[in-house]
CSV table of C-alpha atoms in Angstrom, one decimal:
chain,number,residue,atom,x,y,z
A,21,UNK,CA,101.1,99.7,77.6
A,22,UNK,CA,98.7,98.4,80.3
A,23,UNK,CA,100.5,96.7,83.1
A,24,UNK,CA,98.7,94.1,85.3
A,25,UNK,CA,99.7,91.9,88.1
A,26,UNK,CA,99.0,88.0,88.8
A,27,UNK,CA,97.7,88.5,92.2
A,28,UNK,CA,100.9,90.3,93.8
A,29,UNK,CA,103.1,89.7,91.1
A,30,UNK,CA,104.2,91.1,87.9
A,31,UNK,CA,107.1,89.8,85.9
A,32,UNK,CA,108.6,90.6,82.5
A,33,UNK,CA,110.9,89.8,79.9
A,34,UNK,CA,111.6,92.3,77.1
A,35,UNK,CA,113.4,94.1,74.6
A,36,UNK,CA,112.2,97.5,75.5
A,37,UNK,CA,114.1,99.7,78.0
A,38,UNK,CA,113.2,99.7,81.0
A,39,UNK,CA,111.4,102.3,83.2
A,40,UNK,CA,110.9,102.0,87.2
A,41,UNK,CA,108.0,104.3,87.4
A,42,UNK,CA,105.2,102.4,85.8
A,43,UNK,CA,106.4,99.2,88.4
A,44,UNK,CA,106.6,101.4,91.2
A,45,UNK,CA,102.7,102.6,90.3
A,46,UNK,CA,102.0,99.2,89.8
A,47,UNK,CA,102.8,97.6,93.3
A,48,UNK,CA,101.9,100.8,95.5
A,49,UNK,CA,99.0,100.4,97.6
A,50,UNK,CA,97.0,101.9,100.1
A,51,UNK,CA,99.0,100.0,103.0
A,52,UNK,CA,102.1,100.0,101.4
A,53,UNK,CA,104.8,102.1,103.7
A,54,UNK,CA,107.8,101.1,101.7
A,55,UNK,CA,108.8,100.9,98.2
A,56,UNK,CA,111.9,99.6,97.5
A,57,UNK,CA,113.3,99.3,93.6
A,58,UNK,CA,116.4,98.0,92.8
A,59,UNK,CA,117.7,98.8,89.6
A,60,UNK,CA,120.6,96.5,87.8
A,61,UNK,CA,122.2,99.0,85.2
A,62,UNK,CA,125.6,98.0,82.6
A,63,UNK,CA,129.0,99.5,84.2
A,64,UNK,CA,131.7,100.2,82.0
A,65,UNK,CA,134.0,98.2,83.1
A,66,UNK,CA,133.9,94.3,84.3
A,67,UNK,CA,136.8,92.5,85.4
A,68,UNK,CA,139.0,95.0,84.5
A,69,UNK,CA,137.5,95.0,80.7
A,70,UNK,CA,136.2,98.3,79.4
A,71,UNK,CA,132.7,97.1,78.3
A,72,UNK,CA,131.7,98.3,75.0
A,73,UNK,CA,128.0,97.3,75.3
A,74,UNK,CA,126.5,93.9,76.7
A,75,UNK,CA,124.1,91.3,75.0
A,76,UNK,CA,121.1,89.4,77.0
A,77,UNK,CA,120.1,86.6,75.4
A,78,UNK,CA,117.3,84.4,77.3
A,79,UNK,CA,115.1,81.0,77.7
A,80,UNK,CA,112.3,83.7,77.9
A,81,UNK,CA,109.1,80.8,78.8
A,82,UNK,CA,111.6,79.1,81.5
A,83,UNK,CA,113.1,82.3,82.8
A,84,UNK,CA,109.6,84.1,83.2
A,85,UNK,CA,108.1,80.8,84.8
A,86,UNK,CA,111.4,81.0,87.3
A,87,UNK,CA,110.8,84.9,87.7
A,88,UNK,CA,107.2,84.6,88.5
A,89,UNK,CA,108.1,81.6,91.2
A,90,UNK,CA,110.6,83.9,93.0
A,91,UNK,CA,107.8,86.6,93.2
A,92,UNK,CA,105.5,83.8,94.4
A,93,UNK,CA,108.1,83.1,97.1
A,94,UNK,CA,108.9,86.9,97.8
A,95,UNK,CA,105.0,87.5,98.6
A,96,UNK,CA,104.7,84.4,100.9
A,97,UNK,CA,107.7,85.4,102.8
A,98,UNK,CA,107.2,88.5,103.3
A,99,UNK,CA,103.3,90.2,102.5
A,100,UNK,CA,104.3,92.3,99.8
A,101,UNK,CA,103.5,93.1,95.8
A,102,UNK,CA,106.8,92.6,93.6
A,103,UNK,CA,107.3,93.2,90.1
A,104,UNK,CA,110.3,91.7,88.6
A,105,UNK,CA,111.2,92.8,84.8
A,106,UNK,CA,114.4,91.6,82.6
A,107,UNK,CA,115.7,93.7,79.5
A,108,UNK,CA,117.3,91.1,76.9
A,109,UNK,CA,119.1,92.1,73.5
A,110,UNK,CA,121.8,95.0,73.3
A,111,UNK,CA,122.1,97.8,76.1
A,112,UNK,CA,124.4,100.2,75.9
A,113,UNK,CA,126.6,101.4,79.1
A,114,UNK,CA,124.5,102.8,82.0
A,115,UNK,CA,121.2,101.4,80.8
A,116,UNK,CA,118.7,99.1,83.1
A,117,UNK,CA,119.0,95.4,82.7
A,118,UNK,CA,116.7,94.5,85.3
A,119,UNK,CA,114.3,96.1,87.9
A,120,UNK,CA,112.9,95.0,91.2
A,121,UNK,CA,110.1,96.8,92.8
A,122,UNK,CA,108.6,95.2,96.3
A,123,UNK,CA,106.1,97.3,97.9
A,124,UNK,CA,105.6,96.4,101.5
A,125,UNK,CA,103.8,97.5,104.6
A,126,UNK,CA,106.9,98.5,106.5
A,127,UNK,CA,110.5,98.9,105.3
A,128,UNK,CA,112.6,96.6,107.2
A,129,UNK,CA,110.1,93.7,104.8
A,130,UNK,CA,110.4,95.6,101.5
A,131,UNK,CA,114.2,95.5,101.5
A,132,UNK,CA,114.3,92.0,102.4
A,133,UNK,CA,111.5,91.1,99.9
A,134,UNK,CA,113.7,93.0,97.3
A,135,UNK,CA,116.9,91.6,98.3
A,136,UNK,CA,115.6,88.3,97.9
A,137,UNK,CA,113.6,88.1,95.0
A,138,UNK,CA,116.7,90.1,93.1
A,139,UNK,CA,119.6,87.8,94.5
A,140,UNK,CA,117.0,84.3,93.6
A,141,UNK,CA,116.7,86.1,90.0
A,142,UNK,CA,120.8,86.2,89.9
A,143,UNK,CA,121.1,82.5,90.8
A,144,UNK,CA,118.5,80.8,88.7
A,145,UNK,CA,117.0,82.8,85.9
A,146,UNK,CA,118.2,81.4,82.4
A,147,UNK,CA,119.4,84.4,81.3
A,148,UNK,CA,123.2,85.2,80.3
A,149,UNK,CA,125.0,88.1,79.2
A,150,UNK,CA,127.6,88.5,76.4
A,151,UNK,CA,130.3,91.0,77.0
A,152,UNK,CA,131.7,92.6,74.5
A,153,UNK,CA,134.4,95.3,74.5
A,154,UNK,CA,136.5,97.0,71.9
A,155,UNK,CA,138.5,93.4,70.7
A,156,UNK,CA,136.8,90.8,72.2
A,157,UNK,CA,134.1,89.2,73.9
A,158,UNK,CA,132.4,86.3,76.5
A,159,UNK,CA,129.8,84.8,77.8
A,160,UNK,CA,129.6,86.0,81.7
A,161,UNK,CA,128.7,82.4,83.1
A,162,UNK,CA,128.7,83.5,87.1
A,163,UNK,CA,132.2,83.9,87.8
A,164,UNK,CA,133.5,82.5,85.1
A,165,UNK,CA,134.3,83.9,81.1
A,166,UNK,CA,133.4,81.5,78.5
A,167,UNK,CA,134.4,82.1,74.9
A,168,UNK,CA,131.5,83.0,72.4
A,169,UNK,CA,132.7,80.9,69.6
A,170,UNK,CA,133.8,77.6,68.6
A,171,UNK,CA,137.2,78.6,67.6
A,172,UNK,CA,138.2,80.8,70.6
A,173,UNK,CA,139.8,78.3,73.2
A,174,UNK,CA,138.3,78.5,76.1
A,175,UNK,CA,139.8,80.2,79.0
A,176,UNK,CA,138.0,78.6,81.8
B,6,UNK,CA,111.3,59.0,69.9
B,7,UNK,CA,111.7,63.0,69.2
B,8,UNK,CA,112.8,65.2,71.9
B,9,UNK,CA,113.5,69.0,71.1
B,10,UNK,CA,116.1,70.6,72.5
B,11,UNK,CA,116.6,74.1,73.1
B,12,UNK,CA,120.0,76.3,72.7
B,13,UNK,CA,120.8,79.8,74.6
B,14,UNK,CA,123.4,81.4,75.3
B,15,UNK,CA,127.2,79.9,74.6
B,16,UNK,CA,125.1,76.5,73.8
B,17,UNK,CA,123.7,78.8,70.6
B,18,UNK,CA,126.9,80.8,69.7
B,19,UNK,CA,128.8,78.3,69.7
B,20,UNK,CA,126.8,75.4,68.0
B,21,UNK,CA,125.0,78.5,65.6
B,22,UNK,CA,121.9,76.5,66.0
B,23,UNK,CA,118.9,77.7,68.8
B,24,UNK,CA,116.6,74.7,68.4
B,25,UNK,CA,117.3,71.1,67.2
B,26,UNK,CA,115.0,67.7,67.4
B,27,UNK,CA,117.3,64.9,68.4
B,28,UNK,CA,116.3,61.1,68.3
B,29,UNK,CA,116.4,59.5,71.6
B,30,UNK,CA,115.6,55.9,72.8
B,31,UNK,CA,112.9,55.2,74.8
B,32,UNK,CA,114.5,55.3,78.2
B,33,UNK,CA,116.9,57.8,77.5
B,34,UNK,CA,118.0,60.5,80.3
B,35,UNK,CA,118.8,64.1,80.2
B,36,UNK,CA,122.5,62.9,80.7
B,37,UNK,CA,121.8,60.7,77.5
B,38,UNK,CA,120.1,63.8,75.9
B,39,UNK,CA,123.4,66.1,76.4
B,40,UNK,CA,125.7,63.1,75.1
B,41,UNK,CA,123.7,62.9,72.1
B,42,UNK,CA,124.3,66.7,71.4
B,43,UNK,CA,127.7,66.6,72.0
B,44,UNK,CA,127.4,63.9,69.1
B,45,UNK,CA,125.8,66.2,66.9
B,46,UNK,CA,128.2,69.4,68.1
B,47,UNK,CA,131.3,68.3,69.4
B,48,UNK,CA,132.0,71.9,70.3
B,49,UNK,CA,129.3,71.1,73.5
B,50,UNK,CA,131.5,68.1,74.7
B,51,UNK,CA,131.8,70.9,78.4
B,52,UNK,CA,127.8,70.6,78.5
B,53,UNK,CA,127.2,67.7,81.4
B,54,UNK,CA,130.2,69.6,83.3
B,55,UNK,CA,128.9,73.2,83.5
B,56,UNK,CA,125.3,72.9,83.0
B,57,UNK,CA,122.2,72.4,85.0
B,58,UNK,CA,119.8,70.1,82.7
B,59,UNK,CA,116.0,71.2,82.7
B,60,UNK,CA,112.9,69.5,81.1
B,61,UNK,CA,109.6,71.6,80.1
B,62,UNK,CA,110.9,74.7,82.0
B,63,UNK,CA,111.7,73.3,85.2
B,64,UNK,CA,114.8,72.4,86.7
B,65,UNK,CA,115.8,68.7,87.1
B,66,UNK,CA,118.5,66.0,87.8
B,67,UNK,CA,120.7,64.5,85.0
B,68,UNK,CA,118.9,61.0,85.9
B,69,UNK,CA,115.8,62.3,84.6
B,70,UNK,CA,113.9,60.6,82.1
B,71,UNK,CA,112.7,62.2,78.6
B,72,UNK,CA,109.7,61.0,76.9
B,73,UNK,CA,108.6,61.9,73.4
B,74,UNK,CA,107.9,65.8,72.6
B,75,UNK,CA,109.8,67.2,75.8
B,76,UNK,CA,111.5,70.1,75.8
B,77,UNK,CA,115.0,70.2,76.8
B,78,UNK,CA,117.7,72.6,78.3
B,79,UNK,CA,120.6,73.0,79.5
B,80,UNK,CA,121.5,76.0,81.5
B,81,UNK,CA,124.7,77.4,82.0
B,82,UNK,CA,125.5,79.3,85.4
B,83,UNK,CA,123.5,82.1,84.9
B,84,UNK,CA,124.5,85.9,84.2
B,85,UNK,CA,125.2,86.3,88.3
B,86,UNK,CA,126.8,89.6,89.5
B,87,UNK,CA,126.4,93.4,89.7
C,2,UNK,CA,114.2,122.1,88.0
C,3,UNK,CA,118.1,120.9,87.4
C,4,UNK,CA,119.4,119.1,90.4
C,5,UNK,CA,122.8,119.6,91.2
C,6,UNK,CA,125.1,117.2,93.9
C,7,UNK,CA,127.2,118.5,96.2
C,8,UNK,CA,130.5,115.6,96.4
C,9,UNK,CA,128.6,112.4,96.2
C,10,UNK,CA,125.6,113.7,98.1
C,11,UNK,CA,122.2,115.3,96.9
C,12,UNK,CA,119.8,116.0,99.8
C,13,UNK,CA,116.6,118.6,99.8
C,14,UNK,CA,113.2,119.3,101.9
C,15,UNK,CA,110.9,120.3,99.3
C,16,UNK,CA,106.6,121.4,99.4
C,17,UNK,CA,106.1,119.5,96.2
C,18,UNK,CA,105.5,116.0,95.4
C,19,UNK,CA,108.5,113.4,95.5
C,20,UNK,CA,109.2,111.8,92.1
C,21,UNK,CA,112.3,109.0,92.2
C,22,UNK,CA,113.1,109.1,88.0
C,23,UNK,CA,115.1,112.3,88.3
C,24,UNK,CA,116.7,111.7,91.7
C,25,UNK,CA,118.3,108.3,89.6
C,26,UNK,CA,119.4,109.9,87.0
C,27,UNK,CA,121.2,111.8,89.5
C,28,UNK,CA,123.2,109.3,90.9
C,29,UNK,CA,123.4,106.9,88.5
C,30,UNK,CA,127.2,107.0,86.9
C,31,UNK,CA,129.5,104.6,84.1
C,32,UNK,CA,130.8,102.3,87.2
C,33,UNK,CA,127.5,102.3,89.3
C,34,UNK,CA,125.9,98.9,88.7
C,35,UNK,CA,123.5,99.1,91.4
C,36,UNK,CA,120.7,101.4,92.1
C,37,UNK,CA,118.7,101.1,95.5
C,38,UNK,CA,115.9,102.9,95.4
C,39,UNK,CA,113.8,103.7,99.1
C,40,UNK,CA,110.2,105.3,98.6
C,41,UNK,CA,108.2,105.6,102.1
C,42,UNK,CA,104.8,106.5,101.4
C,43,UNK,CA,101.6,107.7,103.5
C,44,UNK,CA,99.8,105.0,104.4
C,45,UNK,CA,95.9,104.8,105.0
C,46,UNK,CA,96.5,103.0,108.7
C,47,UNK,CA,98.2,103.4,111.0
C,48,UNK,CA,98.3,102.0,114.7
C,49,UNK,CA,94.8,101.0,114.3
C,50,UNK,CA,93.5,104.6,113.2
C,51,UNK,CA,92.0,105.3,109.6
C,52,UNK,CA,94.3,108.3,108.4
C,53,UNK,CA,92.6,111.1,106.3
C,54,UNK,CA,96.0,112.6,105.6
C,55,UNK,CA,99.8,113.9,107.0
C,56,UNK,CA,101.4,117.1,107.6
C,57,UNK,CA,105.4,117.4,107.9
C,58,UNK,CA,106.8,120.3,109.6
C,59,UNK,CA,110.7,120.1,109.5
C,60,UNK,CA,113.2,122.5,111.3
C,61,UNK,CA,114.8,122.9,107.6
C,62,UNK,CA,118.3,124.1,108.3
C,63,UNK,CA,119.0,121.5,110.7
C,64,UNK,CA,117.2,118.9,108.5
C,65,UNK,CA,119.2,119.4,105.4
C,66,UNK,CA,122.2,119.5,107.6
C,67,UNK,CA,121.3,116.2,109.1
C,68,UNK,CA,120.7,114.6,105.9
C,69,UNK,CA,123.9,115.9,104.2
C,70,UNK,CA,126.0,114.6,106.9
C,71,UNK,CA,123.9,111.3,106.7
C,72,UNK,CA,124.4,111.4,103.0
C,73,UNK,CA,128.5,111.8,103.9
C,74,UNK,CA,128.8,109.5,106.4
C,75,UNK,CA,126.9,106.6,103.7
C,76,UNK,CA,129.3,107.4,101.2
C,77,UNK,CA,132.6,107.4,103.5
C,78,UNK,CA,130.8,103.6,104.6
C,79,UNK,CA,130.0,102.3,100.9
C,80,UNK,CA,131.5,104.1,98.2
C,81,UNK,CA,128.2,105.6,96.3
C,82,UNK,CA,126.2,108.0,95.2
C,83,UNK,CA,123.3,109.2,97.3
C,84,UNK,CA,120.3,111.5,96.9
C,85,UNK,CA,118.4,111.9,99.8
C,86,UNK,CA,114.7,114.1,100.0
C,87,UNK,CA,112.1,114.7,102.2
C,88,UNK,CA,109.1,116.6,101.7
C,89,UNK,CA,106.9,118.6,104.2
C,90,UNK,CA,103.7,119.9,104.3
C,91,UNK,CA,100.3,118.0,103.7
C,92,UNK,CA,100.8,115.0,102.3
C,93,UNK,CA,97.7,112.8,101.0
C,94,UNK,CA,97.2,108.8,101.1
C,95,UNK,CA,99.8,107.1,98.6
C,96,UNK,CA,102.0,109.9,98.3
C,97,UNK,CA,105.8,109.7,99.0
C,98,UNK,CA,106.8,111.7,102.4
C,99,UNK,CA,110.9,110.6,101.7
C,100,UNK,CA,113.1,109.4,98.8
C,101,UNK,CA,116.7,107.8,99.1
C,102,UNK,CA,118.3,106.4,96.3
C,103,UNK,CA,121.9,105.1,96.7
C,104,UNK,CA,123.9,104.1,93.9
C,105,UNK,CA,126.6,101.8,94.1
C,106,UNK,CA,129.4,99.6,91.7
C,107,UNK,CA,127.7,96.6,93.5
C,108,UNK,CA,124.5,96.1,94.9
C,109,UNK,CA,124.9,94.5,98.5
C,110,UNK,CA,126.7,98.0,98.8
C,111,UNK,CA,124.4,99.6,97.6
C,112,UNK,CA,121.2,98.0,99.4
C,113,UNK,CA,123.2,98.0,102.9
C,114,UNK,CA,124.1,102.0,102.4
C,115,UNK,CA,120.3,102.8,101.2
C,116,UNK,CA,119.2,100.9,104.6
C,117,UNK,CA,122.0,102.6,106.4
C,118,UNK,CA,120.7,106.0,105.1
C,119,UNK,CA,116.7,105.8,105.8
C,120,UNK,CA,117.2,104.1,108.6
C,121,UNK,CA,119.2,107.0,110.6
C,122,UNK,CA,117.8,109.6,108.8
C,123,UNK,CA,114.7,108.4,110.3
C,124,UNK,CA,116.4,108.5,114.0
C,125,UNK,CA,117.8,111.9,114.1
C,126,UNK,CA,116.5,114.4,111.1
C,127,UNK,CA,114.2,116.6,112.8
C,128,UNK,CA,110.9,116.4,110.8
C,129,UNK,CA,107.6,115.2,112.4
C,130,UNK,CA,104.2,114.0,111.5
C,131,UNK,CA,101.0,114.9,112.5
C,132,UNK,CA,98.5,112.2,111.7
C,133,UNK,CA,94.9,113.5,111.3
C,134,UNK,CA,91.2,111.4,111.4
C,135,UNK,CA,88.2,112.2,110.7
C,136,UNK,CA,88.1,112.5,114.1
C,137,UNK,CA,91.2,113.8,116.0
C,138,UNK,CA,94.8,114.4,114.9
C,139,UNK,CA,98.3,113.5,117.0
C,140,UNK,CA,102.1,113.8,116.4
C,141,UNK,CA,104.2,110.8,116.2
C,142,UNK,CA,107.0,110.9,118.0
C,143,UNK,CA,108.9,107.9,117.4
C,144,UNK,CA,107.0,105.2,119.1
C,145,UNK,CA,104.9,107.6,121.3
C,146,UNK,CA,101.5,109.6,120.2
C,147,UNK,CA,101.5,113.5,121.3
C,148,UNK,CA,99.0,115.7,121.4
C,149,UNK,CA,98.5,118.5,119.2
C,150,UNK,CA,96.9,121.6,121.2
C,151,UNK,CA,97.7,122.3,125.0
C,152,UNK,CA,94.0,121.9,125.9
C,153,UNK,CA,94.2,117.8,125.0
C,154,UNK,CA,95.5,115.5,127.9
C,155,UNK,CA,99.0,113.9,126.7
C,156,UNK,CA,98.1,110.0,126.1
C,157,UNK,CA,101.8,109.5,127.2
D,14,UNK,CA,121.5,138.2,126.9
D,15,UNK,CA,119.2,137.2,123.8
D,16,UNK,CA,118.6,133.7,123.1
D,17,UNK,CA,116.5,132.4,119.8
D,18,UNK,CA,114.4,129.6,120.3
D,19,UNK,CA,113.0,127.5,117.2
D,20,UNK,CA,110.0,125.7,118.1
D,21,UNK,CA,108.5,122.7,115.7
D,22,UNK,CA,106.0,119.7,115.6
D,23,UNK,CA,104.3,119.4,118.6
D,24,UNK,CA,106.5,122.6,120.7
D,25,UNK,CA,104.8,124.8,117.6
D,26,UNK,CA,101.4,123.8,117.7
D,27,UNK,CA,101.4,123.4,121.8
D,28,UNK,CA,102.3,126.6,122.1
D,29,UNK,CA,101.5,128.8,119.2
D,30,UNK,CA,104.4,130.4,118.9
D,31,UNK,CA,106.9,128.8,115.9
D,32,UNK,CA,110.2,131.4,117.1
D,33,UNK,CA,110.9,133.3,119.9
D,34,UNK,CA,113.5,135.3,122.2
D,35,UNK,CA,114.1,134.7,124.9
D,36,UNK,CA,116.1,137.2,127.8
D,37,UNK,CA,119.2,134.8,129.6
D,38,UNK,CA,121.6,135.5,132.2
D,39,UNK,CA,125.3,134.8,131.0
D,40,UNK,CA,126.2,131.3,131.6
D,41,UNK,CA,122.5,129.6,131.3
D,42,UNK,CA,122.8,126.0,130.0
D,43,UNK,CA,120.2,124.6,127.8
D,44,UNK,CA,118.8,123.1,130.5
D,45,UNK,CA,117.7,126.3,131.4
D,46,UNK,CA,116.7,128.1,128.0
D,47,UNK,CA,114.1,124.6,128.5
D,48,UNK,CA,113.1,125.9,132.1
D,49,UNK,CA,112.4,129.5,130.8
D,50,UNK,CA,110.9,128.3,127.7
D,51,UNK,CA,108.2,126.5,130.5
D,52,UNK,CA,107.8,129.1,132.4
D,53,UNK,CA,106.6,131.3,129.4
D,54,UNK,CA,104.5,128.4,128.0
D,55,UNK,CA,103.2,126.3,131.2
D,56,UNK,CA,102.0,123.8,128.7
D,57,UNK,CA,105.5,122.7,127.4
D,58,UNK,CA,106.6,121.2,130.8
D,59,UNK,CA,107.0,118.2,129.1
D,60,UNK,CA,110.3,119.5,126.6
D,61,UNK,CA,113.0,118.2,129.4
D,62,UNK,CA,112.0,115.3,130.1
D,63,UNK,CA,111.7,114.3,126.0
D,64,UNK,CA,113.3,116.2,124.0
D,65,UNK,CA,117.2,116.5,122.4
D,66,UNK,CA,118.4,120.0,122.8
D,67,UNK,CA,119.8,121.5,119.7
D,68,UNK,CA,122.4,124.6,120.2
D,69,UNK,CA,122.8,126.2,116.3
D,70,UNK,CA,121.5,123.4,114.7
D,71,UNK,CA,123.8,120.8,116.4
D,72,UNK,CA,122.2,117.9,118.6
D,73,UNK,CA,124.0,119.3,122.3
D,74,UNK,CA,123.9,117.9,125.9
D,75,UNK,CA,121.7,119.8,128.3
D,76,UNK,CA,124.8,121.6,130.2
D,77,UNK,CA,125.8,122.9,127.5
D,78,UNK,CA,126.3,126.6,127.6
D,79,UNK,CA,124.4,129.2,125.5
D,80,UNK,CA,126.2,132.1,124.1
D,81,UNK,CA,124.2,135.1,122.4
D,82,UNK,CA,122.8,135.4,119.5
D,83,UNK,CA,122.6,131.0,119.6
D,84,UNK,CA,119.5,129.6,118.2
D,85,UNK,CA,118.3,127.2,120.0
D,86,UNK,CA,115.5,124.2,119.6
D,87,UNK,CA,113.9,121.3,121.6
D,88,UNK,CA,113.6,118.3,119.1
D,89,UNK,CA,110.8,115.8,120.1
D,90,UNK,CA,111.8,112.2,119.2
D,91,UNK,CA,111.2,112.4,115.3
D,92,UNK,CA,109.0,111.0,112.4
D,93,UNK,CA,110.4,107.3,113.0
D,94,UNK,CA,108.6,104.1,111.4
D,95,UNK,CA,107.2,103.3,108.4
């Protein structure tokens, strides 16, 4: 698929897994120094939980509307071309949730630019993520567990 | 007047429903909109407490006013951490 | 080519062109959440001159020794996993000269020991550039410009 | 005794020559592998006064001793920025 930024920003939501390579292409440029890509992957454990797998679910218009205003914000801060994608659905253990690329001139900028954009993305981007192990699961809601279903009490 | 309301997350696991249309008086704010779901699914009754309220994708206050074909949300904290 | 870590640490000097994908599956492991991910590439300015292209020459013994103990001395700071590569050689506009990639449970580990890393290894490995117009050519040396053949007058 | 000296970067293409060997007397410092390494190639005067010596692929101080057989390099301030 054909990848194409807004100006200095690309954002994505989607089910696919996720690759760095085709971001990293997209936001080099001919005065960009510095590439910096962070990669969110699913550990095995959380919490002290062995993690079986882990469900995204998302407010997909809002959360790409917030993910492109962070890269808006990430380019005026800092002169740099970001690409911000989100995996929702299952992932299994070790695979990519999300990716950050920010290409900048110099790399004391593309660290901060990805820093940033990636910590904004972990405050206010409507996603959540279910955890589910061997005999249970939750809703991660920031610090907290909250149970999935009606019936479970809840344990916050 | 009709105001849709969308469900993610716990909101939808827990209610099993991802999209409703509630009936609102003119007037009514987002605070009004969650008490009104918490009507429909008393399960939600932790709504106003944990979540941020947001109206046609953006972000707002719980005073905010809804007017007829809005879009509502109600976010909890979001998936945070690695 | 298989890649193999030595510990926690991956480092190489390499002729051929730098490509991140297999350096992450390197690292990655079932508790590392985080994957920070430095490309510095060749840019087409620098210090006011157009740049046609690099060359690297490395003292590659002492290089990969430097890096290694770099690589150490990150994971003994942040508990990770780090590759760390460098290539020499000519190098075109666009291309990659270096590669870190840190890999961490966390990621303000794993973006602080990726900055650590690049940052010192570009303070003591010895590898050098020569920059080269259309119209001249000089080494950087840190901060400095050199000159390349004994006949030129040193602009220091 | 023999000394091997590793020259790079700008030491290399300075002075053409990318290894050589040079004849010390017993006790010589790196200080003075850098002296002799001038007086074979006037045009690296310069080494002293900016590089780090390097005694077997170590960064060293400039009194420290060479033994035989050491390999031993100048290391101009390296690549840097970006």
């Amino acid at each position: 698929m054909k990848l194409c930024m807004q100006g200095a920003v690309f954002v994505q939501i989607t089910s696919d897994p996720l690759d760095p390579a085709p971001l990293m292409r997209l936001v080099e440029g001919p005065d960009m120094g510095a590439v910096v890509t962070f990669s969110g992957n699913v550990r095995n454990q959380n919490r002290g939980r062995e993690v079986q797998y882990l469900e995204y679910d998302a407010y997909r218009p809002m959360a790409e509307r917030e993910m492109r205003a962070i890269g808006e914000e990430t380019a005026t801060r800092w002169p740099c071309r970001i690409a911000l994608q989100h995996r929702v659905g299952r992932l299994e253990l070790g695979e990519a949730s999300v990716l950050v690329v920010a290409a900048c001139a110099h790399r004391a900028e593309a660290f901060e630019a990805c820093r940033f954009a990636i910590d904004t993305l972990k405050e206010r981007v409507p996603i959540w993520k279910r955890e589910v192990w061997q005999d249970g699961e939750v809703w991660i809601e920031g610090a907290a567990d909250a149970p999935v279903s009606a019936g479970t009490d809840a344990s916050r | 007047m009709q105001v849709r309301v969308e469900l993610f997350g716990r909101l939808a696991s827990q209610s099993g429903a991802r999209e409703l249309t509630l009936e609102m008086p003119v007037g009514a704010t987002l605070r009004d909109v969650a008490a009104a779901l918490a009507e429909r699914f008393p399960v939600l009754t932790w709504v106003p407490s944990i979540c941020r309220p947001v109206r046609n994708l953006e972000y707002v206050s719980w005073d905010t006013p809804v007017t007829a074909d809005d879009e509502v949300s109600f976010i909890p904290p979001v998936s945070g951490g690695v």
